[in-house]
mmCIF file of C-alpha atoms in Angstrom:
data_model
loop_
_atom_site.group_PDB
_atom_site.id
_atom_site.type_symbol
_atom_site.label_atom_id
_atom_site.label_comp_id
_atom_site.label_asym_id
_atom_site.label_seq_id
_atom_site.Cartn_x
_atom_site.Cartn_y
_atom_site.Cartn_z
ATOM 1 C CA UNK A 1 6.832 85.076 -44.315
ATOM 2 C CA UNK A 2 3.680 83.717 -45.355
ATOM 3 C CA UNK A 3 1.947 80.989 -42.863
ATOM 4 C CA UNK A 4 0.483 77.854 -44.845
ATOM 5 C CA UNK A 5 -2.351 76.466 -43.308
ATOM 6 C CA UNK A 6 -4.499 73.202 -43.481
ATOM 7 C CA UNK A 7 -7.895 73.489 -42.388
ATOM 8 C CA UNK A 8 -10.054 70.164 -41.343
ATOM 9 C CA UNK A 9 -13.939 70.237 -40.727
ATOM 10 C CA UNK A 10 -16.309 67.466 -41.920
ATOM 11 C CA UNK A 11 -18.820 70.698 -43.425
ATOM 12 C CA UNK A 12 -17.961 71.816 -46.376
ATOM 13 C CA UNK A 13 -19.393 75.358 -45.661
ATOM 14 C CA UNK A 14 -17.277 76.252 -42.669
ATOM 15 C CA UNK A 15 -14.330 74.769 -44.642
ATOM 16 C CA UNK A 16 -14.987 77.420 -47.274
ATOM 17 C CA UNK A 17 -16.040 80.447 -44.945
ATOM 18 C CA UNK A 18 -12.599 79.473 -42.811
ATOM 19 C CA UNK A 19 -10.437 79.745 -46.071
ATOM 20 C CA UNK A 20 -12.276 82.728 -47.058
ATOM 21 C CA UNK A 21 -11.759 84.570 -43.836
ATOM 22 C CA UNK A 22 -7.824 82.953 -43.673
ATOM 23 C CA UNK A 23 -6.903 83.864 -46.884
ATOM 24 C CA UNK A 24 -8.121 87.249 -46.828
ATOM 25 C CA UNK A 25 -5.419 87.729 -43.757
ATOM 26 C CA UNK A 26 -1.857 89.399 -44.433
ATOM 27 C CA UNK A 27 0.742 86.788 -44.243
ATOM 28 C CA UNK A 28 -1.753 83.662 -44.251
ATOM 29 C CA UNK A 29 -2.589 80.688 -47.011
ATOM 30 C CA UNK A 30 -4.625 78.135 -47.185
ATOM 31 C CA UNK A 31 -3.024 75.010 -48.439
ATOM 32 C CA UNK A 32 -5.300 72.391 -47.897
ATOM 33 C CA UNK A 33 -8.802 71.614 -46.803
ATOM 34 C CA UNK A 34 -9.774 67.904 -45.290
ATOM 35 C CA UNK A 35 -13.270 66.468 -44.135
ATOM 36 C CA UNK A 36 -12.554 64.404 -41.460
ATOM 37 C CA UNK A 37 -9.218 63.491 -38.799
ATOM 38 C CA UNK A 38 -7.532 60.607 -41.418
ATOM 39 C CA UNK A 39 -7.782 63.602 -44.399
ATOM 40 C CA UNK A 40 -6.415 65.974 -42.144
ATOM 41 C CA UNK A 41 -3.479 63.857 -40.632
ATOM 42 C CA UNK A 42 -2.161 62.746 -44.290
ATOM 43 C CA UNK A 43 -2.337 66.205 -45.916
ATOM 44 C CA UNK A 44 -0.684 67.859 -43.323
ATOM 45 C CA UNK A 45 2.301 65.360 -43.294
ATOM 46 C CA UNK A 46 2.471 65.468 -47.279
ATOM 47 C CA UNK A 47 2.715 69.324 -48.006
ATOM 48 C CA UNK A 48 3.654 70.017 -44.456
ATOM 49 C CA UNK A 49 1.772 73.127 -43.340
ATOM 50 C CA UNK A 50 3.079 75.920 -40.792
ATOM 51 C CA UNK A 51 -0.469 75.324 -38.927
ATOM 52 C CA UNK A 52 -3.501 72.955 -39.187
ATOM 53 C CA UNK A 53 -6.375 74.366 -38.063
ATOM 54 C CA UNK A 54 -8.861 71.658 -37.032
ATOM 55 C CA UNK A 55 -12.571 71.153 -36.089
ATOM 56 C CA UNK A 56 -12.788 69.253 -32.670
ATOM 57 C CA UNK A 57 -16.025 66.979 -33.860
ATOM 58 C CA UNK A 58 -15.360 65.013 -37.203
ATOM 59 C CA UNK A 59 -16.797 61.528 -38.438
ATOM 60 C CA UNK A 60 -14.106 58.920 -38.334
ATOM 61 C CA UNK A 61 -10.717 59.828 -37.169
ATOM 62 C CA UNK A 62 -11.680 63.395 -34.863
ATOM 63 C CA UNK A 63 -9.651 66.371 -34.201
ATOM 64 C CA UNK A 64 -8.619 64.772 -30.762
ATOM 65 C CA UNK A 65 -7.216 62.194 -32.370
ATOM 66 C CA UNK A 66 -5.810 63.912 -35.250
ATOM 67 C CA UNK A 67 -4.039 66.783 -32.742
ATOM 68 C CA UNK A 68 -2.450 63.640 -30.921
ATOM 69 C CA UNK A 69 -1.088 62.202 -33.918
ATOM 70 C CA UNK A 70 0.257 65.779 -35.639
ATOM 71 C CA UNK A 71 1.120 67.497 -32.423
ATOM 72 C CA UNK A 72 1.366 64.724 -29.345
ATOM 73 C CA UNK A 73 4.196 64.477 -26.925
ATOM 74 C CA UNK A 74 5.401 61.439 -28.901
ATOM 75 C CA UNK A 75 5.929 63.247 -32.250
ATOM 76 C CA UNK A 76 8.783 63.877 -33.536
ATOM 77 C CA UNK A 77 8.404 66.820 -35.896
ATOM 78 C CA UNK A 78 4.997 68.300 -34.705
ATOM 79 C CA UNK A 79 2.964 70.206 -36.567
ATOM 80 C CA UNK A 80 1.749 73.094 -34.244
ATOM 81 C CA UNK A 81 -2.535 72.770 -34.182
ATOM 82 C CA UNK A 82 -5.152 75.067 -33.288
ATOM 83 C CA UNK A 83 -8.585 73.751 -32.822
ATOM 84 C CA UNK A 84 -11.987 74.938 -33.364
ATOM 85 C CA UNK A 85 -15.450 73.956 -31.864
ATOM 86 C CA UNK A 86 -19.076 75.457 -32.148
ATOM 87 C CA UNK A 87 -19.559 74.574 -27.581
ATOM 88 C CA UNK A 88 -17.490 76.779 -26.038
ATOM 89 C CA UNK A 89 -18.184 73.777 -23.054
ATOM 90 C CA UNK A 90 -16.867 71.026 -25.034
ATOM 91 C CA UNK A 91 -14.558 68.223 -22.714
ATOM 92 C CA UNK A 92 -12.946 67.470 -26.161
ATOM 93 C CA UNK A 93 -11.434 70.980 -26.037
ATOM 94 C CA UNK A 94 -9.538 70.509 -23.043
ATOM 95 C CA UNK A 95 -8.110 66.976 -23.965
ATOM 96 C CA UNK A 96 -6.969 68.291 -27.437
ATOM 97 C CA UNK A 97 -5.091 70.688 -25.719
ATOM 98 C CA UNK A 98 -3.688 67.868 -23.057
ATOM 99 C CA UNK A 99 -2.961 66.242 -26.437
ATOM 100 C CA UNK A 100 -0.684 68.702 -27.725
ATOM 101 C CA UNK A 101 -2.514 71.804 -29.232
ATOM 102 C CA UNK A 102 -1.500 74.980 -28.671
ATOM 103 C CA UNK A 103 -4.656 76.971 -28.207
ATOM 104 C CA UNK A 104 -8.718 76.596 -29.587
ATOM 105 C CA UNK A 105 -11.443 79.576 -31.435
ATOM 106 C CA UNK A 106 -15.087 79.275 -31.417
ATOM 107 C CA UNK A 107 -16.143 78.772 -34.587
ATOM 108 C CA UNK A 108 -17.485 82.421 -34.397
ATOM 109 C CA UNK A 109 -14.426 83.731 -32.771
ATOM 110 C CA UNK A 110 -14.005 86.149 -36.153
ATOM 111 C CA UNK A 111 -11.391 87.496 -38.211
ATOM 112 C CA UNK A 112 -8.785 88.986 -36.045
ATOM 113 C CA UNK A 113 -8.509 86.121 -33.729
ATOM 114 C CA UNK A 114 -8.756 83.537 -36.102
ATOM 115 C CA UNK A 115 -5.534 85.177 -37.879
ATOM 116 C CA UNK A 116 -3.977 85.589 -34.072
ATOM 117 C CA UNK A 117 -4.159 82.319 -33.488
ATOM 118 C CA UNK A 118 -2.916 81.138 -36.382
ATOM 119 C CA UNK A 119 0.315 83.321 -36.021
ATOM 120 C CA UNK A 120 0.442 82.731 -33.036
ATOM 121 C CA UNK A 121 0.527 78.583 -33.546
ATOM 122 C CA UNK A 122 3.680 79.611 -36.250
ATOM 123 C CA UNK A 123 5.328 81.584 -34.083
ATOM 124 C CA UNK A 124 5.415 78.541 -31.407
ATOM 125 C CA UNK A 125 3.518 80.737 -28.679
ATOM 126 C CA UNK A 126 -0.339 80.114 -28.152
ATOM 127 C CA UNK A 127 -3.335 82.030 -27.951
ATOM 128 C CA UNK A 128 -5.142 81.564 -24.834
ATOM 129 C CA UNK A 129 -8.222 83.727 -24.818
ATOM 130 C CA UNK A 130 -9.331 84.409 -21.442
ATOM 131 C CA UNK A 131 -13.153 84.286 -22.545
ATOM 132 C CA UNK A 132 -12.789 81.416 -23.380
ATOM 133 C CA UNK A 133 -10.263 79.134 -22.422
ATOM 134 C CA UNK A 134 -10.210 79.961 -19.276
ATOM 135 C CA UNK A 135 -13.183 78.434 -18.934
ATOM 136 C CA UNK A 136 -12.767 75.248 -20.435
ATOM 137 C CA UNK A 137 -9.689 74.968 -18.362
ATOM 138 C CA UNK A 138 -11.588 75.755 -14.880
ATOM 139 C CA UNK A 139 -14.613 73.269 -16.281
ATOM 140 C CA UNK A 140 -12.341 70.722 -17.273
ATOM 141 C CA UNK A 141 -9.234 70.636 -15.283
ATOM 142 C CA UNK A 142 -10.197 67.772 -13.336
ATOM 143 C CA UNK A 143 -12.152 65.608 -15.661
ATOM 144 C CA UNK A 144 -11.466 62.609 -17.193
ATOM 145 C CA UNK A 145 -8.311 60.015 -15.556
ATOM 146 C CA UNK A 146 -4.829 61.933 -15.583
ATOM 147 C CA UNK A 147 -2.050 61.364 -13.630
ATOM 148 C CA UNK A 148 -1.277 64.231 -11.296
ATOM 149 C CA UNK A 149 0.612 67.200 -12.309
ATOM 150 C CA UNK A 150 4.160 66.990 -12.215
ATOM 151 C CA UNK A 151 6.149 69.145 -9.708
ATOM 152 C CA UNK A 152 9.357 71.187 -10.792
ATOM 153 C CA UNK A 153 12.427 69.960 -9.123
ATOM 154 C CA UNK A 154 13.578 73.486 -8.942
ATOM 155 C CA UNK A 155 11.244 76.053 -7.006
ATOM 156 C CA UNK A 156 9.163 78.714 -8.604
ATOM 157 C CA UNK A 157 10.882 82.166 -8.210
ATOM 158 C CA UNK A 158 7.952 84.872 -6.843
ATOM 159 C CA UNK A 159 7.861 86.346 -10.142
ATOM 160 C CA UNK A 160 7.794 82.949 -12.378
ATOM 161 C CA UNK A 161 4.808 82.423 -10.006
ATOM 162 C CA UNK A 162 3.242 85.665 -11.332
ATOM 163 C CA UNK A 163 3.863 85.185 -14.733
ATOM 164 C CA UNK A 164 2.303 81.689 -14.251
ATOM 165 C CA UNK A 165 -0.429 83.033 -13.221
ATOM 166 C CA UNK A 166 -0.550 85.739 -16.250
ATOM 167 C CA UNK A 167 -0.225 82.970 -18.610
ATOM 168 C CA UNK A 168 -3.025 81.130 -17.391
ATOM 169 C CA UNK A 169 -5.591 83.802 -17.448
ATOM 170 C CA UNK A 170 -4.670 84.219 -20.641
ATOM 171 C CA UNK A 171 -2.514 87.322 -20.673
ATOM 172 C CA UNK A 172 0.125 87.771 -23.506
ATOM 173 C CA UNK A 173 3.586 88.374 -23.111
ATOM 174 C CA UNK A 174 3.382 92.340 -23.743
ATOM 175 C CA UNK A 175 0.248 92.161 -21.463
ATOM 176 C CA UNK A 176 2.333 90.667 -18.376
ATOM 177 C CA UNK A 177 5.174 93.248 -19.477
ATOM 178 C CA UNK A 178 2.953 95.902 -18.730
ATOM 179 C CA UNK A 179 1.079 94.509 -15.658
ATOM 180 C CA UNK A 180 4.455 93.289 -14.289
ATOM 181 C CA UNK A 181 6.521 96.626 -14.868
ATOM 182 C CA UNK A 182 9.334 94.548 -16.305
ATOM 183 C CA UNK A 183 10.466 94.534 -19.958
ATOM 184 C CA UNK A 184 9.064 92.487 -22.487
ATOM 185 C CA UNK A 185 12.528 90.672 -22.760
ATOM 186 C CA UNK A 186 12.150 89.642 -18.805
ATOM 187 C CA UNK A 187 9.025 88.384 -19.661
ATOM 188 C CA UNK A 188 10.004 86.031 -22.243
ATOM 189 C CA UNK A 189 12.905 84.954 -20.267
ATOM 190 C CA UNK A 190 10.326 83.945 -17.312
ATOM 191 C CA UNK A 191 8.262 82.009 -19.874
ATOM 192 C CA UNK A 192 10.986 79.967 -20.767
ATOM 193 C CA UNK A 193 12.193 79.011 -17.795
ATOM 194 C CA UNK A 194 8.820 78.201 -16.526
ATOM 195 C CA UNK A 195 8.200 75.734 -19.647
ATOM 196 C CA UNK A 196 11.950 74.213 -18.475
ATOM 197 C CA UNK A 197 11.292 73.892 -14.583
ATOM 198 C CA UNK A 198 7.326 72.456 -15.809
ATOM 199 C CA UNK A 199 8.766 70.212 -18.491
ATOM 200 C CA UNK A 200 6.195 71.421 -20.935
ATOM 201 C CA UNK A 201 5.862 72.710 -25.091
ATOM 202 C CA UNK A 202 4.025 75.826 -24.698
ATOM 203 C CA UNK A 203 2.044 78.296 -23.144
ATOM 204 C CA UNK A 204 -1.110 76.080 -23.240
ATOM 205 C CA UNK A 205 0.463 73.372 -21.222
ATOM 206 C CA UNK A 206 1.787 76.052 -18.588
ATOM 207 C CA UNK A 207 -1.791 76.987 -18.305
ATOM 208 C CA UNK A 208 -2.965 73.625 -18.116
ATOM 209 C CA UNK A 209 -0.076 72.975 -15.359
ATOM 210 C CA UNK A 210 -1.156 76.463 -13.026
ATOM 211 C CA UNK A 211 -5.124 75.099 -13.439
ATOM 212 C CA UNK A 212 -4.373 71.403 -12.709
ATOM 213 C CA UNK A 213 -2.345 72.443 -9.329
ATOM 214 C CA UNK A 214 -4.665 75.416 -8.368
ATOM 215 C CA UNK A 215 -2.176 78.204 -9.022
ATOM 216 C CA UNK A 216 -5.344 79.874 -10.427
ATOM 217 C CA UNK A 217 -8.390 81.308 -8.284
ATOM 218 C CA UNK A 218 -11.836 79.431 -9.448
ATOM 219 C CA UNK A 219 -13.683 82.235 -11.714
ATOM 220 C CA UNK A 220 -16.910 83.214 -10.533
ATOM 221 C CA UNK A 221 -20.000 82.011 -11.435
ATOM 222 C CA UNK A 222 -20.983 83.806 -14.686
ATOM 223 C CA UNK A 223 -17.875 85.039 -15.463
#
């Protein structure tokens, strides 16, 4: 099944290179294209796109504000968001993805993830590159006012704490399958109860949960 995408940035040029690269992808179309937040928000609930990809950084209505209103916790039929910035040290990041995206690219994060994302976003699951947004999520986990983590009224099982910690250095599910010995079926099983017991959407938010209660080691300087 083909994924139809909307893609929002306020330059025209990365709008075009973005479709270029998306559209040359098996299994991916661009619907859409919008300069700024507003653009973006009203496309993507007219022709309804499988993913909006959207810069963080645009005049008027920004991608923060545009992921809250497509993808926020108060939506009712969200449209699953990826977003894009040029810093890969950018405090916007990490609140777009408190405000409901499921994962963020560098602008020059190329081809192949680009398209993994994207699928990724359809699928409901989340790309969480470890380069990257692990990070962000170490930079940023304590910035800005938010109310402390929630705790799960049930306990963590030994392994849930594992995969928690697999998820949030960015491992995928076939990744913690192998790491774990334990079938890729287990794994998937561990991920949704974790997103149950956390009372969160995706893997983003499970990651965002293990940094904000120090599940996850600090990552060394330079890293």
């Amino acid at each position: 099944m083909t994924v139809r995408v909307v893609v929002a940035d306020d330059q025209e040029i990365v709008r075009t290179g973005l479709r270029m690269i998306l559209d040359a992808q098996p299994g991916i179309e661009v619907v859409g294209e919008a300069a700024d937040g507003e653009a973006a928000v009203e496309l993507a609930r007219r022709v309804r796109p499988d993913v909006c990809l959207l810069d963080i950084r645009m005049p008027g209505t920004d991608g923060l504000e545009a992921t809250r209103r497509l993808a926020g916790p108060d939506v009712a039929d969200p449209v699953p968001v990826v977003v894009i910035t040029t810093f890969d040290l950018d405090e916007h990041v990490y609140a777009a993805l408190r405000a409901g995206a499921r994962g963020f690219l560098l602008k020059d994060a190329g081809p192949d993830l680009l398209a993994q994302a994207v699928h990724a976003a359809a699928r409901g699951d989340a790309l969480i590159a470890p380069s990257v947004t692990g990070r962000l999520l170490d930079a940023f986990a304590g910035s800005g006012p938010a109310p402390p983590p929630a705790q799960p009224l049930d306990r963590l099982t030994d392994r849930e704490e594992e995969v928690l910690s697999a998820v949030a250095r960015g491992r995928s599910n076939d990744q913690i399958a192998r790491e774990l010995h334990i079938t890729l079926s287990t794994v998937k099983t561990h991920v949704g109860s974790l997103m149950a017991k956390l009372g969160v959407r995706n893997r983003v938010e499970i990651a965002i949960w293990a940094h904000e209660t120090h599940r996850v080691p600090p990552r060394a300087p330079g890293r």
